[in-house]
PDB file of C-alpha atoms and ligand atoms in Angstrom:
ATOM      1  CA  UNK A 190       0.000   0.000   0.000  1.00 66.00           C
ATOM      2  CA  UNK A 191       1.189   3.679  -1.042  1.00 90.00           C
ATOM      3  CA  UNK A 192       1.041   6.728   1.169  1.00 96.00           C
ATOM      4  CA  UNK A 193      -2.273   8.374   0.101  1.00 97.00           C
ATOM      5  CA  UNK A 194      -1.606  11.581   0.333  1.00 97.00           C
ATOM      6  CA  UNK A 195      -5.467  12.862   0.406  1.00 97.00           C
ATOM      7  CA  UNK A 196      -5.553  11.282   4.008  1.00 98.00           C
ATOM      8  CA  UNK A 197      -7.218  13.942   6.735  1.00 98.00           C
ATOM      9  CA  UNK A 198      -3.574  14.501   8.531  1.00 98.00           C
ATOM     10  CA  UNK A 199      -1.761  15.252   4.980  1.00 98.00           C
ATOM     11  CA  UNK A 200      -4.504  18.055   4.881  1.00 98.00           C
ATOM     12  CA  UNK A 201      -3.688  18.650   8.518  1.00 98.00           C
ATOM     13  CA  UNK A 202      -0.245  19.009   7.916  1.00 98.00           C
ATOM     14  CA  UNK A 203      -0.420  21.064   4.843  1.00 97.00           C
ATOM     15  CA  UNK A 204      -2.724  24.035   6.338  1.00 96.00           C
ATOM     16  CA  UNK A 205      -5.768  22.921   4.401  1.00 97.00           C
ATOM     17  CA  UNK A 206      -7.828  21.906   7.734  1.00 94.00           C
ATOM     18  CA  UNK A 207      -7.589  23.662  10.930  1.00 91.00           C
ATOM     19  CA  UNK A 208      -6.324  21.469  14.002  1.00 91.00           C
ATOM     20  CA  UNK A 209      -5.470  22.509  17.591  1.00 93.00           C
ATOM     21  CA  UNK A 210      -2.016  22.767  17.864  1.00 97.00           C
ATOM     22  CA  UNK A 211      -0.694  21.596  21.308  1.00 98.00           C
ATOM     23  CA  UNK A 212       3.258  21.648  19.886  1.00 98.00           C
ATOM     24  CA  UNK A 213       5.230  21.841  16.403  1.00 98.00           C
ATOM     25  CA  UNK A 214       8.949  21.536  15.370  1.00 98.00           C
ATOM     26  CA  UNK A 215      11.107  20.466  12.379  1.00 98.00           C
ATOM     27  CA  UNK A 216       9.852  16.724  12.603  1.00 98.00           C
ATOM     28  CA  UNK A 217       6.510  16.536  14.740  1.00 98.00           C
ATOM     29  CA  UNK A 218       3.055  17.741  14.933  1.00 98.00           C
ATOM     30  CA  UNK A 219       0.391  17.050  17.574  1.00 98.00           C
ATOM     31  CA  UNK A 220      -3.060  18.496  18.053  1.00 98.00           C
ATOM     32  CA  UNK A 221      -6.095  17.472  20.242  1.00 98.00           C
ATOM     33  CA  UNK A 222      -8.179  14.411  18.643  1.00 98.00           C
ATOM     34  CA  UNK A 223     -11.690  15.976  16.918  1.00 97.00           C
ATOM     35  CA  UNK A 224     -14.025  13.474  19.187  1.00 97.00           C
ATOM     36  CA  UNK A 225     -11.956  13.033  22.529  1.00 98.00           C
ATOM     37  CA  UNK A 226     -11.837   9.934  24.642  1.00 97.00           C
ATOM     38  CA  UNK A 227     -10.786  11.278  27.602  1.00 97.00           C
ATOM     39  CA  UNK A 228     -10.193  14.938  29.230  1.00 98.00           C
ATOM     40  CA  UNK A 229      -6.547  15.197  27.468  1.00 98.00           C
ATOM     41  CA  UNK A 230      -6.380  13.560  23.905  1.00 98.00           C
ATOM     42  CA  UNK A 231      -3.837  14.381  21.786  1.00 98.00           C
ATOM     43  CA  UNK A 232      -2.385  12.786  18.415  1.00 98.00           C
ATOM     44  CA  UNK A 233       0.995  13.209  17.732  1.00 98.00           C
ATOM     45  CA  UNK A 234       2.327  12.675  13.878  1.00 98.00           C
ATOM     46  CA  UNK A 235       5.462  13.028  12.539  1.00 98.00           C
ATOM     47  CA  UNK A 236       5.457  15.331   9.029  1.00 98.00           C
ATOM     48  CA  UNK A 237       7.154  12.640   7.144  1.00 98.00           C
ATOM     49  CA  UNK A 238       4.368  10.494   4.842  1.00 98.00           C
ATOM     50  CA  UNK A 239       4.117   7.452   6.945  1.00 98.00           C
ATOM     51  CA  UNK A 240       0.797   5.493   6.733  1.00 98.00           C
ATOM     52  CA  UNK A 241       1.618   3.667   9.947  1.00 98.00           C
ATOM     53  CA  UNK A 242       3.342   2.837  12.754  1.00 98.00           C
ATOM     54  CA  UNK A 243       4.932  -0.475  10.857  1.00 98.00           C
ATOM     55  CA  UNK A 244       6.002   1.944   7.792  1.00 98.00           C
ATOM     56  CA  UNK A 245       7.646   4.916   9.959  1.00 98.00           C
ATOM     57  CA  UNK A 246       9.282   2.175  12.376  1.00 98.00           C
ATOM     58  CA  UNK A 247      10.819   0.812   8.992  1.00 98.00           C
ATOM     59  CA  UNK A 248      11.233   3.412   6.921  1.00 98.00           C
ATOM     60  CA  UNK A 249      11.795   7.270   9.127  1.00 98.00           C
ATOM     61  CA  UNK A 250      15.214   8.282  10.045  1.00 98.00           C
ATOM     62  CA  UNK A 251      16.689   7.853  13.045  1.00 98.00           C
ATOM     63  CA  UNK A 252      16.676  11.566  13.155  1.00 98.00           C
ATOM     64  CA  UNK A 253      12.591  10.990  12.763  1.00 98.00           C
ATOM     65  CA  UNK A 254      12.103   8.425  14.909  1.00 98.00           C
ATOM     66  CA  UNK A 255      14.272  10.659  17.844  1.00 98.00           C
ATOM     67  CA  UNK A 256      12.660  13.526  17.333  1.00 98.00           C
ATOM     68  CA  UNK A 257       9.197  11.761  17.339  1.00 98.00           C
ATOM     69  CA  UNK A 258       9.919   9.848  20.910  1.00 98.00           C
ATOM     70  CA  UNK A 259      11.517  13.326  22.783  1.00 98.00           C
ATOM     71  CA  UNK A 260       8.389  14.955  21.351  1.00 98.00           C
ATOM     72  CA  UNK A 261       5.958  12.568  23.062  1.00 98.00           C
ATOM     73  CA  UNK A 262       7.389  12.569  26.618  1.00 98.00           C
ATOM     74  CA  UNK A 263       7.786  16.618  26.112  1.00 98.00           C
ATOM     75  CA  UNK A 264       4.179  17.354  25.391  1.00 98.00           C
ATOM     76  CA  UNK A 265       3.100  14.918  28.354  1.00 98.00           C
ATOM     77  CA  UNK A 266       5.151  17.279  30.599  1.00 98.00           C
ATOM     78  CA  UNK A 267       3.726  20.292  28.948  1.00 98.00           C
ATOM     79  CA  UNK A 268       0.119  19.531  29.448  1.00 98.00           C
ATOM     80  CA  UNK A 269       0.607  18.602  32.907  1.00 98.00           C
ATOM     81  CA  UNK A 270      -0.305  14.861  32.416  1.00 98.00           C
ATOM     82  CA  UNK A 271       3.335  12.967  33.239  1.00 98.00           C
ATOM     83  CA  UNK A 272       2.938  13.301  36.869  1.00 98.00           C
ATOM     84  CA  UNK A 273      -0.632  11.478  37.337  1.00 98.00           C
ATOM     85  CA  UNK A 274      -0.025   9.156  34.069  1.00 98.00           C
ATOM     86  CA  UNK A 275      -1.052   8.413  30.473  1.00 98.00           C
ATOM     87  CA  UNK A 276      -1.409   6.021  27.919  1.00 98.00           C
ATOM     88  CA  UNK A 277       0.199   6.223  24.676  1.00 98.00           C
ATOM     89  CA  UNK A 278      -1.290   4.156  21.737  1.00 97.00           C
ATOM     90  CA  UNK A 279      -0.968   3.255  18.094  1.00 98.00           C
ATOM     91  CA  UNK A 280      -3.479   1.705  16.060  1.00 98.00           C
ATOM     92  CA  UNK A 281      -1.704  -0.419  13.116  1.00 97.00           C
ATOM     93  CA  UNK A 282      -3.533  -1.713  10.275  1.00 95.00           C
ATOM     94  CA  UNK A 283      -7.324  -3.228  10.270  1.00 96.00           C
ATOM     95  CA  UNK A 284      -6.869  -5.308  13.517  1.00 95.00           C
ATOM     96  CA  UNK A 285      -6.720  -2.624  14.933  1.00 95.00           C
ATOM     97  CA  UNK A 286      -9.265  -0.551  13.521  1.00 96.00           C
ATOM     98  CA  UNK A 287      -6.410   2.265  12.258  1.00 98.00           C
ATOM     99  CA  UNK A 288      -8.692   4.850  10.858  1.00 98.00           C
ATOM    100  CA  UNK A 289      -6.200   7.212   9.182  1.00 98.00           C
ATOM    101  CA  UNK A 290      -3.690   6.151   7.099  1.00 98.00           C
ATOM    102  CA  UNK A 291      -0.950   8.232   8.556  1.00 98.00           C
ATOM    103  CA  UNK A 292       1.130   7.293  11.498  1.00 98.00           C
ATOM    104  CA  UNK A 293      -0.545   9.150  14.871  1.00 98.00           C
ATOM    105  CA  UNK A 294       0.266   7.904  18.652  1.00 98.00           C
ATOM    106  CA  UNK A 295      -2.990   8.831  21.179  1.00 98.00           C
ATOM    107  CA  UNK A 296      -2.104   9.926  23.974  1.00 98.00           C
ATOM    108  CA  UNK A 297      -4.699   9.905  26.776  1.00 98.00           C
ATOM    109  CA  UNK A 298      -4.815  11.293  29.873  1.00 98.00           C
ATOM    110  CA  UNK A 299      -6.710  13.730  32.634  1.00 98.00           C
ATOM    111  CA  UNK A 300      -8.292  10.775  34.233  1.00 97.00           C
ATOM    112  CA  UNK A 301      -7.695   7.054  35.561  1.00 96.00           C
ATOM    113  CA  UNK A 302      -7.722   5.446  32.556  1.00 96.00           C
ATOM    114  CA  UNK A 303      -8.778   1.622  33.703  1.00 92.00           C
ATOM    115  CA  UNK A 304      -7.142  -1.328  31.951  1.00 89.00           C
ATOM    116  CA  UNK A 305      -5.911  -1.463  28.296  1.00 83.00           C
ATOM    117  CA  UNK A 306      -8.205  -3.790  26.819  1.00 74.00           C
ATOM    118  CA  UNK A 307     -10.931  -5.890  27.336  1.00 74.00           C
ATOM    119  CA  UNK A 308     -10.422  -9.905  28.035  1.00 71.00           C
ATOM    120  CA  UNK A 309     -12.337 -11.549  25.132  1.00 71.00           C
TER     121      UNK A 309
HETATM  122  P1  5GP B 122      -7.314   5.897  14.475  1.00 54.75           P
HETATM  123  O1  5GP B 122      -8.542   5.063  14.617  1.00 54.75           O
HETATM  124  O2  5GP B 122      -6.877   6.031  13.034  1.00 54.75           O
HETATM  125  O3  5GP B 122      -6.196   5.431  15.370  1.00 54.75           O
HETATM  126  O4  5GP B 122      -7.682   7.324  15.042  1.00 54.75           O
HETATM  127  C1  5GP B 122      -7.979   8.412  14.246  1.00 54.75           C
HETATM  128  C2  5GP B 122      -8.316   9.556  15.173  1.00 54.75           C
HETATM  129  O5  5GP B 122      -8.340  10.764  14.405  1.00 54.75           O
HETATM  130  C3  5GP B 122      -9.698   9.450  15.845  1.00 54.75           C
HETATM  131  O6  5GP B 122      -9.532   9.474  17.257  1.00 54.75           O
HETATM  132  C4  5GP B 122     -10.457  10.671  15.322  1.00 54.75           C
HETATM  133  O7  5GP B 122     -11.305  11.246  16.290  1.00 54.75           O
HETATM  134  C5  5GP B 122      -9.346  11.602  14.896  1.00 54.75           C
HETATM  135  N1  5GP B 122      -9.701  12.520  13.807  1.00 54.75           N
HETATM  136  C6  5GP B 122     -10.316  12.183  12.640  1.00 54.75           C
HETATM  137  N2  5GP B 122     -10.464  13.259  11.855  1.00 54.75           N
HETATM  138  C7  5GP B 122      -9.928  14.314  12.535  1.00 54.75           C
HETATM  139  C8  5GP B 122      -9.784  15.696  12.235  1.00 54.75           C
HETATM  140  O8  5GP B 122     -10.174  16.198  11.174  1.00 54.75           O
HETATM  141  N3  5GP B 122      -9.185  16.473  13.173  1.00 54.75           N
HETATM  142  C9  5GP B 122      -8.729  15.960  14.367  1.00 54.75           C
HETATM  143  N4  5GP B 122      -8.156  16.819  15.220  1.00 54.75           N
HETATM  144  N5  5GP B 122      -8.849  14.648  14.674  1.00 54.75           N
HETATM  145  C10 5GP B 122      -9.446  13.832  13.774  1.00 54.75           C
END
């Protein structure tokens, strides 16, 4: 599968959509999800097109991948969500019912957030 580069974040990322911006540099966007889960939830994407976390984790640069982790932990510090906890996640592919086709980490937080997943 090809980067499709019509995908909601692409628009995101190229000014065509308005988001809200919780943190930007060289390598990194993140902005609050459109239909939050919980009080804080935030998606963080790198710029590069990546469809998913499989393709950046094989194909971004280390330079990418760096810059994408430091981001993370920075904006839990910076909306005040590191000290009480959160949950990062990536969806990957239809298992796991990935939505949009370009690599975004939730991060959740603001409240307990119970267990992971639900025993089948
Ligand atoms: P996925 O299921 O792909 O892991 O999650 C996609 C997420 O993107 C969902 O939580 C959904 O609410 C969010 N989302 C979809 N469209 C938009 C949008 O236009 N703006 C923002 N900020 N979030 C969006």
């Amino acid at each position: 599968m090809s980067y499709d580069p019509t995908n909601i974040f692409a628009k995101i990322l190229r000014g065509e959509i308005p988001n809200g911006t919780v943190y930007e540099d060289e390598h990194v966007l993140a902005f609050r999800d459109i239909n939050p889960q919980t009080p804080t939830h935030v998606l963080i994407i790198p710029k590069g097109a990546y469809e998913s976390f499989a393709d950046f984790s094989r194909e971004a640069s280390d330079a990418e991948i760096v810059a994408f982790v430091r981001a993370a932990g920075k904006i839990a510090k910076d909306l005040g969500i590191e000290d009480d906890g959160y949950r990062v996640i990536a969806n990957n592919g239809r298992d796991a019912n990935q939505e949009v086709p370009h690599f975004h980490l939730h991060m959740f937080g603001g409240q307990n957030l119970g267990r992971i997943i639900k025993p089948v």
